[in-house]
Coordinates of C-alpha atoms and ligand atoms in Angstrom, one line a residue:
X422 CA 106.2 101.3 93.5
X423 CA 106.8 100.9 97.4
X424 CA 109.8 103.3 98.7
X425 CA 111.1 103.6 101.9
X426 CA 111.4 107.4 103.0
X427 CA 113.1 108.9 105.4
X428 CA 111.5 106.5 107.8
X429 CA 109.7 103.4 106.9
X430 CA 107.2 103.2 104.1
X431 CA 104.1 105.3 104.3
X432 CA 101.1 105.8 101.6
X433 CA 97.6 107.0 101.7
X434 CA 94.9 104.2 103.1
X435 CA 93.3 102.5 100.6
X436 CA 95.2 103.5 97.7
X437 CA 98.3 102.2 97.6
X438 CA 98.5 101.6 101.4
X439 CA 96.5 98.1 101.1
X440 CA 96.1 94.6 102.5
X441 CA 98.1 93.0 99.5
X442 CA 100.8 95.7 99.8
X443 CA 101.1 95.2 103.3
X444 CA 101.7 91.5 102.3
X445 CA 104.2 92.4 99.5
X446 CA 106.2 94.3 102.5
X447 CA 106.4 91.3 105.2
X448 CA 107.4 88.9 102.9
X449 CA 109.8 91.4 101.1
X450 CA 111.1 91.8 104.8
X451 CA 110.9 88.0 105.7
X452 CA 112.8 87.3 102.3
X453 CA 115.5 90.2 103.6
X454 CA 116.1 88.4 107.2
X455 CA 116.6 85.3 105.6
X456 CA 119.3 86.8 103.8
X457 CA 120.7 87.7 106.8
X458 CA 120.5 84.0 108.6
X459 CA 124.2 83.6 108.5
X460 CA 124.6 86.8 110.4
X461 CA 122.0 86.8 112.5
X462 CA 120.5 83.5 113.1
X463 CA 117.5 84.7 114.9
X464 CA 113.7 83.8 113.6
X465 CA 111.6 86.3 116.0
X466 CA 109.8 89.2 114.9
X467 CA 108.4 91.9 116.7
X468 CA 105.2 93.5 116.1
X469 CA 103.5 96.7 116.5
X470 CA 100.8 99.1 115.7
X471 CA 99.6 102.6 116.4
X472 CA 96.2 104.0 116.5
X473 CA 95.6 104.4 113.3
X474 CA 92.2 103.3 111.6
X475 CA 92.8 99.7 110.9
X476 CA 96.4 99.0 112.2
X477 CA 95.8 96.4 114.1
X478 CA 94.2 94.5 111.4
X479 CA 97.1 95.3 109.3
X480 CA 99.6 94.0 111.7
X481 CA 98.0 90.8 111.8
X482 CA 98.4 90.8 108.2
X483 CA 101.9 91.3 108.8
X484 CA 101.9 88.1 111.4
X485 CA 100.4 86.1 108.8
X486 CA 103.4 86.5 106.2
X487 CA 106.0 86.0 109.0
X488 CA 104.1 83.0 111.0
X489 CA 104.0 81.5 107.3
X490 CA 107.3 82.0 106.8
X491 CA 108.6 80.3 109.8
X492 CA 109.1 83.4 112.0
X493 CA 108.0 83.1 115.8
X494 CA 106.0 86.5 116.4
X495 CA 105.7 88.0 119.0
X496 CA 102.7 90.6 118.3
X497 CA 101.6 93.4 120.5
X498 CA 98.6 93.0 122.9
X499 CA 97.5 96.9 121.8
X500 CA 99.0 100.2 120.1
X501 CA 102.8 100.2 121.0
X502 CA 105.3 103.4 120.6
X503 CA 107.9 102.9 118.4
X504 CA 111.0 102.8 120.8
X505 CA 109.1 100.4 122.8
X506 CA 109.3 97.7 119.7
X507 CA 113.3 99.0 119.5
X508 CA 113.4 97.9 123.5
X509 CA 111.8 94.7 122.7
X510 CA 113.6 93.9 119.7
X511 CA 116.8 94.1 121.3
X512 CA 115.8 92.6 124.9
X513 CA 114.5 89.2 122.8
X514 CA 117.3 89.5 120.4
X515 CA 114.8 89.3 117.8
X516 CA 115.7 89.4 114.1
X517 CA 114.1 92.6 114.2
X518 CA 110.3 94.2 114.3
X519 CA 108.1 96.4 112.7
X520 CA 105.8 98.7 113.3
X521 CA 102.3 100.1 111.4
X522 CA 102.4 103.3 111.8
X523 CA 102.3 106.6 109.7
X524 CA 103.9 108.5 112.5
X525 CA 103.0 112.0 112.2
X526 CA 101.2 112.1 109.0
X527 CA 98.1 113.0 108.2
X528 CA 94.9 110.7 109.4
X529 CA 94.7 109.5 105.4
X530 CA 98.1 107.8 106.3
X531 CA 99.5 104.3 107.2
X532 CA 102.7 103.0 106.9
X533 CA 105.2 100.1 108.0
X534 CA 108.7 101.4 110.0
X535 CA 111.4 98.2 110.4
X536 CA 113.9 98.1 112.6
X537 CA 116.5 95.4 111.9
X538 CA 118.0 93.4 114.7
X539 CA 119.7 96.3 116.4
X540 CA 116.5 98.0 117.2
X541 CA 117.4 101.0 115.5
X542 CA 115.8 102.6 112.3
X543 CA 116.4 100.2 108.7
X544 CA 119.5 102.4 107.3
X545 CA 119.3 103.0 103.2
X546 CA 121.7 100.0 102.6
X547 CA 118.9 97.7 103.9
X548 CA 115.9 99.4 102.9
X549 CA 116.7 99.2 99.4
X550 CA 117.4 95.7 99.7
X551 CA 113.8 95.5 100.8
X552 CA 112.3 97.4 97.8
X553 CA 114.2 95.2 95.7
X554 CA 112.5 92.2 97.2
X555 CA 109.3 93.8 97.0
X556 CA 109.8 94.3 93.0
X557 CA 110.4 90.9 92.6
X558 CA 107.2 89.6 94.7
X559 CA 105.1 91.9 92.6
X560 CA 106.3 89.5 89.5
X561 CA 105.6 86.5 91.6
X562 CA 102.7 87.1 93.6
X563 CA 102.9 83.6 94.6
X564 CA 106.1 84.4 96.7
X565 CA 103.9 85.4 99.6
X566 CA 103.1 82.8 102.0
X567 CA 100.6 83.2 104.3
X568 CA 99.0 81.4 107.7
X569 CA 95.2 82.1 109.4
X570 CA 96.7 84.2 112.9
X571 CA 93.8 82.7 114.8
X572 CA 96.0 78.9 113.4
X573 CA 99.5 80.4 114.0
X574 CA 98.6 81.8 117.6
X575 CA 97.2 78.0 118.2
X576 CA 100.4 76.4 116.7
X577 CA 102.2 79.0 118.8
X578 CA 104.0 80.4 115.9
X579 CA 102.4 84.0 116.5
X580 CA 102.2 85.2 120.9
X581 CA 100.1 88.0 121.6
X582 CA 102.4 90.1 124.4
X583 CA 102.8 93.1 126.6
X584 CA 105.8 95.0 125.4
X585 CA 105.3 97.5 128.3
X586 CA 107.5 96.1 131.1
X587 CA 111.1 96.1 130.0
X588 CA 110.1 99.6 128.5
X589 CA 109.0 101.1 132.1
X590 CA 111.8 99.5 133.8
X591 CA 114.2 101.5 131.0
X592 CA 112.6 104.7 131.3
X593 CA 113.1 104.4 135.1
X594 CA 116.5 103.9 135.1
X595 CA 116.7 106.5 132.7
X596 CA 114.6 109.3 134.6
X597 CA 115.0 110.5 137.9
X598 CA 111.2 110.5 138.7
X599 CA 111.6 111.0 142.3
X600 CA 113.6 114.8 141.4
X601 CA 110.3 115.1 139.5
X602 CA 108.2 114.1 142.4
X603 CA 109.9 116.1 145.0
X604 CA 109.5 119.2 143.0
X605 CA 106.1 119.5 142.9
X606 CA 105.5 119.5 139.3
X607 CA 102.5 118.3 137.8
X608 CA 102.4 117.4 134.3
X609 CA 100.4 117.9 131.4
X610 CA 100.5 114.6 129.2
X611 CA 99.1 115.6 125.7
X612 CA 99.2 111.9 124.0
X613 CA 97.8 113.5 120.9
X614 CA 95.2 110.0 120.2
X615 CA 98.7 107.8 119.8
X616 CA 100.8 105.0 120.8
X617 CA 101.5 107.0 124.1
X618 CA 98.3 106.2 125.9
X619 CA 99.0 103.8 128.3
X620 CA 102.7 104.5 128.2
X621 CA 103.2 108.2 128.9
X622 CA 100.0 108.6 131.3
X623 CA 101.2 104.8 133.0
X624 CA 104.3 105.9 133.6
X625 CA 103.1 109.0 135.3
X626 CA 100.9 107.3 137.5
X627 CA 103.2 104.4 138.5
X628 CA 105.6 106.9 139.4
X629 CA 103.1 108.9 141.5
X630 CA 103.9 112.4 139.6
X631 CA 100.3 114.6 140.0
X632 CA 99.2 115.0 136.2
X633 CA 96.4 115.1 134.0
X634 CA 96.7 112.9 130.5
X635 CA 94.4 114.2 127.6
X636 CA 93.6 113.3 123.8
X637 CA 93.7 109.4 125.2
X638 CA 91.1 108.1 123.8
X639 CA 91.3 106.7 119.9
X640 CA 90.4 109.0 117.5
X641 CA 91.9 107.8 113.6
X642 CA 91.3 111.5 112.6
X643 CA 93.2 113.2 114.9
X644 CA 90.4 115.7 115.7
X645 CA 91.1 116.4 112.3
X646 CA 95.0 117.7 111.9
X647 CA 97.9 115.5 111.8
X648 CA 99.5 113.8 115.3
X649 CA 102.1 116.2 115.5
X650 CA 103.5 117.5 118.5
X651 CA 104.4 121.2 117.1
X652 CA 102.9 124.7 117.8
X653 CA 99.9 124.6 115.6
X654 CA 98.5 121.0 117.2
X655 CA 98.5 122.1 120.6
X656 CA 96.3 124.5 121.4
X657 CA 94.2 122.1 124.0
X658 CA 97.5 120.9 125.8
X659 CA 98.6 124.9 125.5
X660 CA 95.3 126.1 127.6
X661 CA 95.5 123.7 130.3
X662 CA 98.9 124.2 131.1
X663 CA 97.9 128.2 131.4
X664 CA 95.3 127.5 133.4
X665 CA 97.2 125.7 135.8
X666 CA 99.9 126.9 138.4
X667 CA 103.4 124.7 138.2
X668 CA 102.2 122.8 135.3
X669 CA 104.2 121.8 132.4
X670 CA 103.4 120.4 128.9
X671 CA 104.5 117.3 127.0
X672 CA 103.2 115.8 124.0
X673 CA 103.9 113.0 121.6
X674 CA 103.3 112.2 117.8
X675 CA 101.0 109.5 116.5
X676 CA 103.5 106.4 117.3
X677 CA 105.3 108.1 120.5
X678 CA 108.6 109.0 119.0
X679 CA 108.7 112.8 118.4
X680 CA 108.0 115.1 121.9
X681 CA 106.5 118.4 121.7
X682 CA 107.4 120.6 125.0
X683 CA 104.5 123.5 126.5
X684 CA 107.0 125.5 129.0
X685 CA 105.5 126.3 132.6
X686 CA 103.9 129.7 131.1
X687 CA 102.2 127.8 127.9
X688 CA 104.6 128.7 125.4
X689 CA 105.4 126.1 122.7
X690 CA 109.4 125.7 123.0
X691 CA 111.3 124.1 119.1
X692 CA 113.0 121.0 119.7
X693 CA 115.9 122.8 119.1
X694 CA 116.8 124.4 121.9
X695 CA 115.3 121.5 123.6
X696 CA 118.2 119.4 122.3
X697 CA 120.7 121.9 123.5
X698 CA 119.5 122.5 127.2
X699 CA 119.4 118.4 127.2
X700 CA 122.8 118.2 126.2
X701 CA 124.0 120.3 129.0
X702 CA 121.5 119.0 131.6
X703 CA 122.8 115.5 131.1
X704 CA 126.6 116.7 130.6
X705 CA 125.7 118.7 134.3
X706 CA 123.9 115.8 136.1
X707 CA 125.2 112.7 134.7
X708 CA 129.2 113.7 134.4
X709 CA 128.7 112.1 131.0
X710 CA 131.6 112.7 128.5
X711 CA 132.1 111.3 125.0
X712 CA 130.0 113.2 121.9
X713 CA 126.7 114.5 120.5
X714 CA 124.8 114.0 117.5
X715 CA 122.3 116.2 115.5
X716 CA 121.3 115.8 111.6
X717 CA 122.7 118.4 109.2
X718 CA 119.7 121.1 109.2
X719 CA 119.3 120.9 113.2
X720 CA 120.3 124.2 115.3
X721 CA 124.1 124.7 116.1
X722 CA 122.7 125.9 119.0
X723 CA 123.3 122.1 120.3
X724 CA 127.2 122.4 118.8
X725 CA 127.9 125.5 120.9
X726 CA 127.0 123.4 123.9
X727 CA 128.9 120.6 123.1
X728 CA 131.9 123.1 122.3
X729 CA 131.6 124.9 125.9
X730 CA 132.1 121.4 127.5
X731 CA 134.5 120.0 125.1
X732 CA 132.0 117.5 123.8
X733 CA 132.7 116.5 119.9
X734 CA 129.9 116.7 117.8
X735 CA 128.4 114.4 114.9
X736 CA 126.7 115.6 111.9
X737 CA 124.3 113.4 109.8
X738 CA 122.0 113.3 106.9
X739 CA 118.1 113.5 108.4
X740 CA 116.9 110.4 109.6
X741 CA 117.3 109.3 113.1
X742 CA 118.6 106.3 111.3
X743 CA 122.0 108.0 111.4
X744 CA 121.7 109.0 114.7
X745 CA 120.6 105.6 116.0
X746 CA 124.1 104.3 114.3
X747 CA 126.5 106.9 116.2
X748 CA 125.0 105.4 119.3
X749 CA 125.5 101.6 118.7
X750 CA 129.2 102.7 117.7
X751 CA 129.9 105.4 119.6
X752 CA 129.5 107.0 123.4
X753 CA 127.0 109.2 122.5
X754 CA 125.5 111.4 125.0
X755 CA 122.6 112.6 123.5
X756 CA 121.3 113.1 119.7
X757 CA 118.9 114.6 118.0
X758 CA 117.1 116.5 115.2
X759 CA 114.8 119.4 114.6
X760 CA 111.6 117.3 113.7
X761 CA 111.8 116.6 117.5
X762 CA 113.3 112.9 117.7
X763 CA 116.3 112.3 120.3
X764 CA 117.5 109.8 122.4
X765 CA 120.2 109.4 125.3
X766 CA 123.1 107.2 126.2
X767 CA 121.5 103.8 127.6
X768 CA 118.8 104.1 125.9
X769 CA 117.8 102.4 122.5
X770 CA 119.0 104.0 119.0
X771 CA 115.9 105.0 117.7
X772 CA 113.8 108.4 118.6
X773 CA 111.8 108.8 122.0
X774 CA 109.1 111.5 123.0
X775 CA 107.9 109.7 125.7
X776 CA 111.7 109.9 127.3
X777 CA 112.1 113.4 125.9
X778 CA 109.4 114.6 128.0
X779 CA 110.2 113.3 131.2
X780 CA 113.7 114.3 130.5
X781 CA 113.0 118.2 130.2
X782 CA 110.2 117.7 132.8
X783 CA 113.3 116.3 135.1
X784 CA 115.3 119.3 134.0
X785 CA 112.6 121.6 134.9
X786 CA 112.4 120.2 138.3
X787 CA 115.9 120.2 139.1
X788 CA 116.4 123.4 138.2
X789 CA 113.0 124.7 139.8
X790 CA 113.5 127.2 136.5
X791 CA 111.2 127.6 133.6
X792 CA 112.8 125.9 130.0
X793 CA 112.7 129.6 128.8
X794 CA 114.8 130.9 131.6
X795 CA 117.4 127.6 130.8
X796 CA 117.5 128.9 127.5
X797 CA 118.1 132.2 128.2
X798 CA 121.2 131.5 130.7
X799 CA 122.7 129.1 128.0
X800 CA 122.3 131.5 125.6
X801 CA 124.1 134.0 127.8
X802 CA 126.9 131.9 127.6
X803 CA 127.4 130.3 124.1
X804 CA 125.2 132.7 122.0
X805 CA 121.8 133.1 120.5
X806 CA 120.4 130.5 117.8
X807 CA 116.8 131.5 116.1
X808 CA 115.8 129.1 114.0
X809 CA 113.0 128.8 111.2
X810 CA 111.5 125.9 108.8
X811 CA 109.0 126.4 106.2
X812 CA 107.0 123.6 103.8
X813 CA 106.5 124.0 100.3
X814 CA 104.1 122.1 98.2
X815 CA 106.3 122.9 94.5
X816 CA 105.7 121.3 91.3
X817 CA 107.6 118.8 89.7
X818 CA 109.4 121.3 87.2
X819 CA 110.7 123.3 90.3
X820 CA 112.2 121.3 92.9
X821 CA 113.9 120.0 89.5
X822 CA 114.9 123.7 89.2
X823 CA 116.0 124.1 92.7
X824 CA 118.2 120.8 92.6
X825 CA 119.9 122.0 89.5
X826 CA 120.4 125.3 90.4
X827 CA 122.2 123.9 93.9
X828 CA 124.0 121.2 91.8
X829 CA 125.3 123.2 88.8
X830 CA 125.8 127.1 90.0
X831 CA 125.1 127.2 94.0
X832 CA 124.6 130.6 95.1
X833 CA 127.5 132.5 96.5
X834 CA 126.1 135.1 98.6
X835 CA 122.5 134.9 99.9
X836 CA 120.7 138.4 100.6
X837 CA 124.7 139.6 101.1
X838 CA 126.1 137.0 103.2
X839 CA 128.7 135.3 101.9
X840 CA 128.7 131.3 101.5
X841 CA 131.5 129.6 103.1
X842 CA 130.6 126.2 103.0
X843 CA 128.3 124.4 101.1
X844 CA 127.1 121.3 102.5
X845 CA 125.3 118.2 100.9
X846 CA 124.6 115.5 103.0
X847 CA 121.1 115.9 102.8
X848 CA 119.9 118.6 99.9
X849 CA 122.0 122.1 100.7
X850 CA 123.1 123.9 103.6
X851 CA 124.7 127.2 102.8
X852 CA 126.5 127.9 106.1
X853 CA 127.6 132.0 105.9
X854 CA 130.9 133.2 107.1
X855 CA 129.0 134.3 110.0
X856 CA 128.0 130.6 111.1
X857 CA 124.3 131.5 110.4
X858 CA 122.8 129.4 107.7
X859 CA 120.1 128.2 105.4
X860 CA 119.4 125.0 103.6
X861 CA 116.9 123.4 101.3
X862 CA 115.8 119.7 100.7
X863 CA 112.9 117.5 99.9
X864 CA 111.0 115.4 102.6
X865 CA 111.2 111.7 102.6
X866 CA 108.1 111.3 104.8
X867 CA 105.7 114.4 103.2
X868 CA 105.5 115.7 99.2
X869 CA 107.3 119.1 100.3
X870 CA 110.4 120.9 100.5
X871 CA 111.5 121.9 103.6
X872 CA 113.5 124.9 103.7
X873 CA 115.4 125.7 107.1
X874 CA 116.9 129.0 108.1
X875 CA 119.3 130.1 111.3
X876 CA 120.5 133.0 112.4
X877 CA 121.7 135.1 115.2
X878 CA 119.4 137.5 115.5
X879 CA 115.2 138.3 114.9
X880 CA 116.2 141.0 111.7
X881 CA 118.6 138.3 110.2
X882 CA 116.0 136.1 110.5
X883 CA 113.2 137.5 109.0
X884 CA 115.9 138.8 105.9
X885 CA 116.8 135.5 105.4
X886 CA 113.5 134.1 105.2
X887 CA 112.3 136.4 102.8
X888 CA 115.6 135.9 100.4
X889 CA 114.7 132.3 100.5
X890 CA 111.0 132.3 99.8
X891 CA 111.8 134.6 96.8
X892 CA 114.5 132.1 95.9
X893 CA 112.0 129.3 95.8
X894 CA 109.3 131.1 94.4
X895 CA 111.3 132.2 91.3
X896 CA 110.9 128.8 90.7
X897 CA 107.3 128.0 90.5
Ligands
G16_749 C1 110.8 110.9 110.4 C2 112.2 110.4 110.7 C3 113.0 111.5 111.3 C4 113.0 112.7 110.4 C5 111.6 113.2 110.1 C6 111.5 114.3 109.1 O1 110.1 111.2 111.6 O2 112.1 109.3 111.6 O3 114.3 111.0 111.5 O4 113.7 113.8 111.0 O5 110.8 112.1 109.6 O6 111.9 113.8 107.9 P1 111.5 114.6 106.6 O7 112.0 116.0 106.8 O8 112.3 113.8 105.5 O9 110.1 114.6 106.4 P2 108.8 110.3 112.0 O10 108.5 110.8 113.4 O11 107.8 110.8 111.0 O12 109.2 108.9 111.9

């Protein structure tokens, strides 16, 4: 059974993430853009690959499907971030591209992201269009057509490219590299073995910013933890920065799309109050106006800052699908989620850590202030949002318990705040008269539930954590 999560589909290696399922996929994704021929004409395909053990090989399997199928492909030359293939896609006007990539998953993972033809994320309307086709090639295995790639590349069906150029000349338009420069700053590039080496460290160096790129070299296991840029992963990027004066941290995930920040005294800072000091950096520097987006269990801390400068805000379900959407239709300044994904206005609608970084590191240096000090004055000025997330591996019985708890007789106060609002566009968010809130819901990319707390101070915090791990553990 091949689903599409929250972002693309993902498995473990060997065991249901395989050579023939990988087949099943492109041609269930060939069959969906020729379904779209009337809209979008196009027959080029992007593709991609991280690090991972074996993605390469299994983006040429990939090639071989499309080739076959009368796609031109245009396949990278070596690992490629994810919002580089969303550049590419929409700079060729490609039918659309995909990437092999388990993002931030453990090393036993691989997985295959699609964007369609507007470079952003495949929303749930096409991705289940997509399993559908894959159901139907599992009855008919001889659906899938396949071509040698050595014979495509020769009939010139399948190019092997460079998708780095139109990506640099977009992140320099998009950064102000010489602020960064003039400041002083050096930089701490954490790549974290992913799609960002040769991107993040490039950029750096093209743009003559003093700074020091580590974890570049491929390892498929990670050093042994997952590729994600959070507070438990950094540790190496965390001791350099202390050990050096005026030296800040950033970090990216496995296929470059999530950021992780180290402020200038090695403290790790959440993406969300990243998100809100970006919103009013770029409101500050650029003069932008227009609104803001963040998925329904990121920090209002973004929504107060959007309310001081009369921004309107956007909430989604999680997915930075939804987010990518708001910025094809609307003028979107900047959005964002918790699980550190975010883009800007002229950039493309799908998440960037490479731009995230540079972004705060431009903030930094403009400012000449540390991000904690940022946070503090903002804070100062539209109040204080603490945040928490916790994972929970539960058993099949209790998240079945938790859902129809939520569904049938939702809680109305939670350890004696009262519940408002409840809202369900992604599990349940019990916002309290207070504006502090918690909500529950199941990962599309892990097999956990991801509980998420806010509150307004460190005692409310740490009540309504332990209300809600009681709450969940009444349940095992
Ligand atoms: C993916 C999605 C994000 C989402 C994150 C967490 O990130 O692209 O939009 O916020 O997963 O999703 P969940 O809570 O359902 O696991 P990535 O970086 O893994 O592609």
């Amino acid at each position: 059974m091949i689903s599409f999560g929250t972002s693309g589909w993902r498995a473990v290696i060997a065991d249901e993430f395989t050579i023939h399922n990988v087949r099943r996929v492109a041609q269930a994704v060939a069959d969906y853009l020729f379904s779209e021929q009337k809209t979008f004409p196009s027959k080029e395909i992007i593709i991609g690959y991280d690090t991972r053990f074996m993605s390469e090989d299994f983006g040429k399997v990939a090639a071989e499907i499309f080739a076959a199928n009368g796609f031109f492909v245009s396949y990278s030359n070596d690992a490629v971030p994810t919002p580089t293939i969303a550049c590419e896609i929409i700079r060729r006007k490609a039918a659309g591209g995909i990437n092999i990539t388990a993002s931030h998953n453990p090393p036993q993972y691989n997985g295959i992201k699609f964007s369609p033809s507007w470079g952003g994320p495949a929303l749930p309307e096409t991705t289940r269009l997509i399993e559908e086709n894959c159901r139907a090639i599992e009855n008919n295995p001889n659906a899938i057509k396949i071509v040698a790639f050595d014979d495509a590349v020769k009939a010139k069906k399948i190019t092997v490219r460079s998708f780095k150029k139109t990506y640099f000349t977009r992140i320099e338009q998009l950064i102000d590299f010489d602020a960064i420069r003039r400041s002083k700053l050096h930089i701490t590039a954490d790549v974290m073995h992913g799609a960002a080496r040769g991107y993040l460290d490039e950029l750096l160096e093209n743009n003559r910013i003093p700074h020091i790129a580590i974890n570049t070299n491929r390892d498929c296991l990670f050093d042994g933890h997952r590729p994600e840029p959070n507070g438990e992963h950094l540790a190496r990027l965390v001791s350099m920065v202390k050990s050096h004066t005026r030296t800040f941290g950033v970090a990216t995930d496995g296929d470059a799309d999530r950021f992780g920040i180290i402020d200038i005294d090695g403290t790790y800072i959440a993406p969300n109050d990243i998100l809100a000091v970006l919103l009013d950096h770029l409101v500050r520097t650029r003069k932008w106006n227009g609104v803001a987006a963040r998925s329904v269990m990121t920090s209002s801390f973004i929504d107060a800052v959007a309310q001081y400068h009369g921004v309107a805000m956007r909430e989604t379900p999680v997915g930075f699908k939804y987010i990518g959407d708001i910025l094809i239709k609307e003028p979107l300044i900047i959005g964002g989620e918790e699980s550190a994904g975010l883009t800007i206005r002229g950039h493309v609608p799908e998440k960037d850590g490479i731009l995230a970084g540079l972004l705060v590191a431009e903030m930094v240096a403009m400012s000449k202030k540390s991000v904690r000090a940022i946070i503090n004055e903002l804070s100062k000025k539209v109040g204080t949002f603490l945040t928490a997330r916790m994972n929970y591996r539960l058993s099949d019985d209790a998240v079945r318990g938790i859902k129809t708890m939520f569904a049938n007789n939702p809680p109305k106060t939670i350890a004696g705040n009262h519940v408002a609002k409840l809202v369900t566009l992604d599990g349940y968010k019990c916002v309290f008269d207070s504006g502090e809130w918690v909500g529950i819901r199941l990962s599309g990319t892990e097999p956990v539930v991801r509980c998420y707390i806010e509150a307004h101070s460190k005692k409310a915090l740490t009540v309504l954590q332990h209300a809600m791990q009681t709450m969940i553990q009444t349940q095992k």
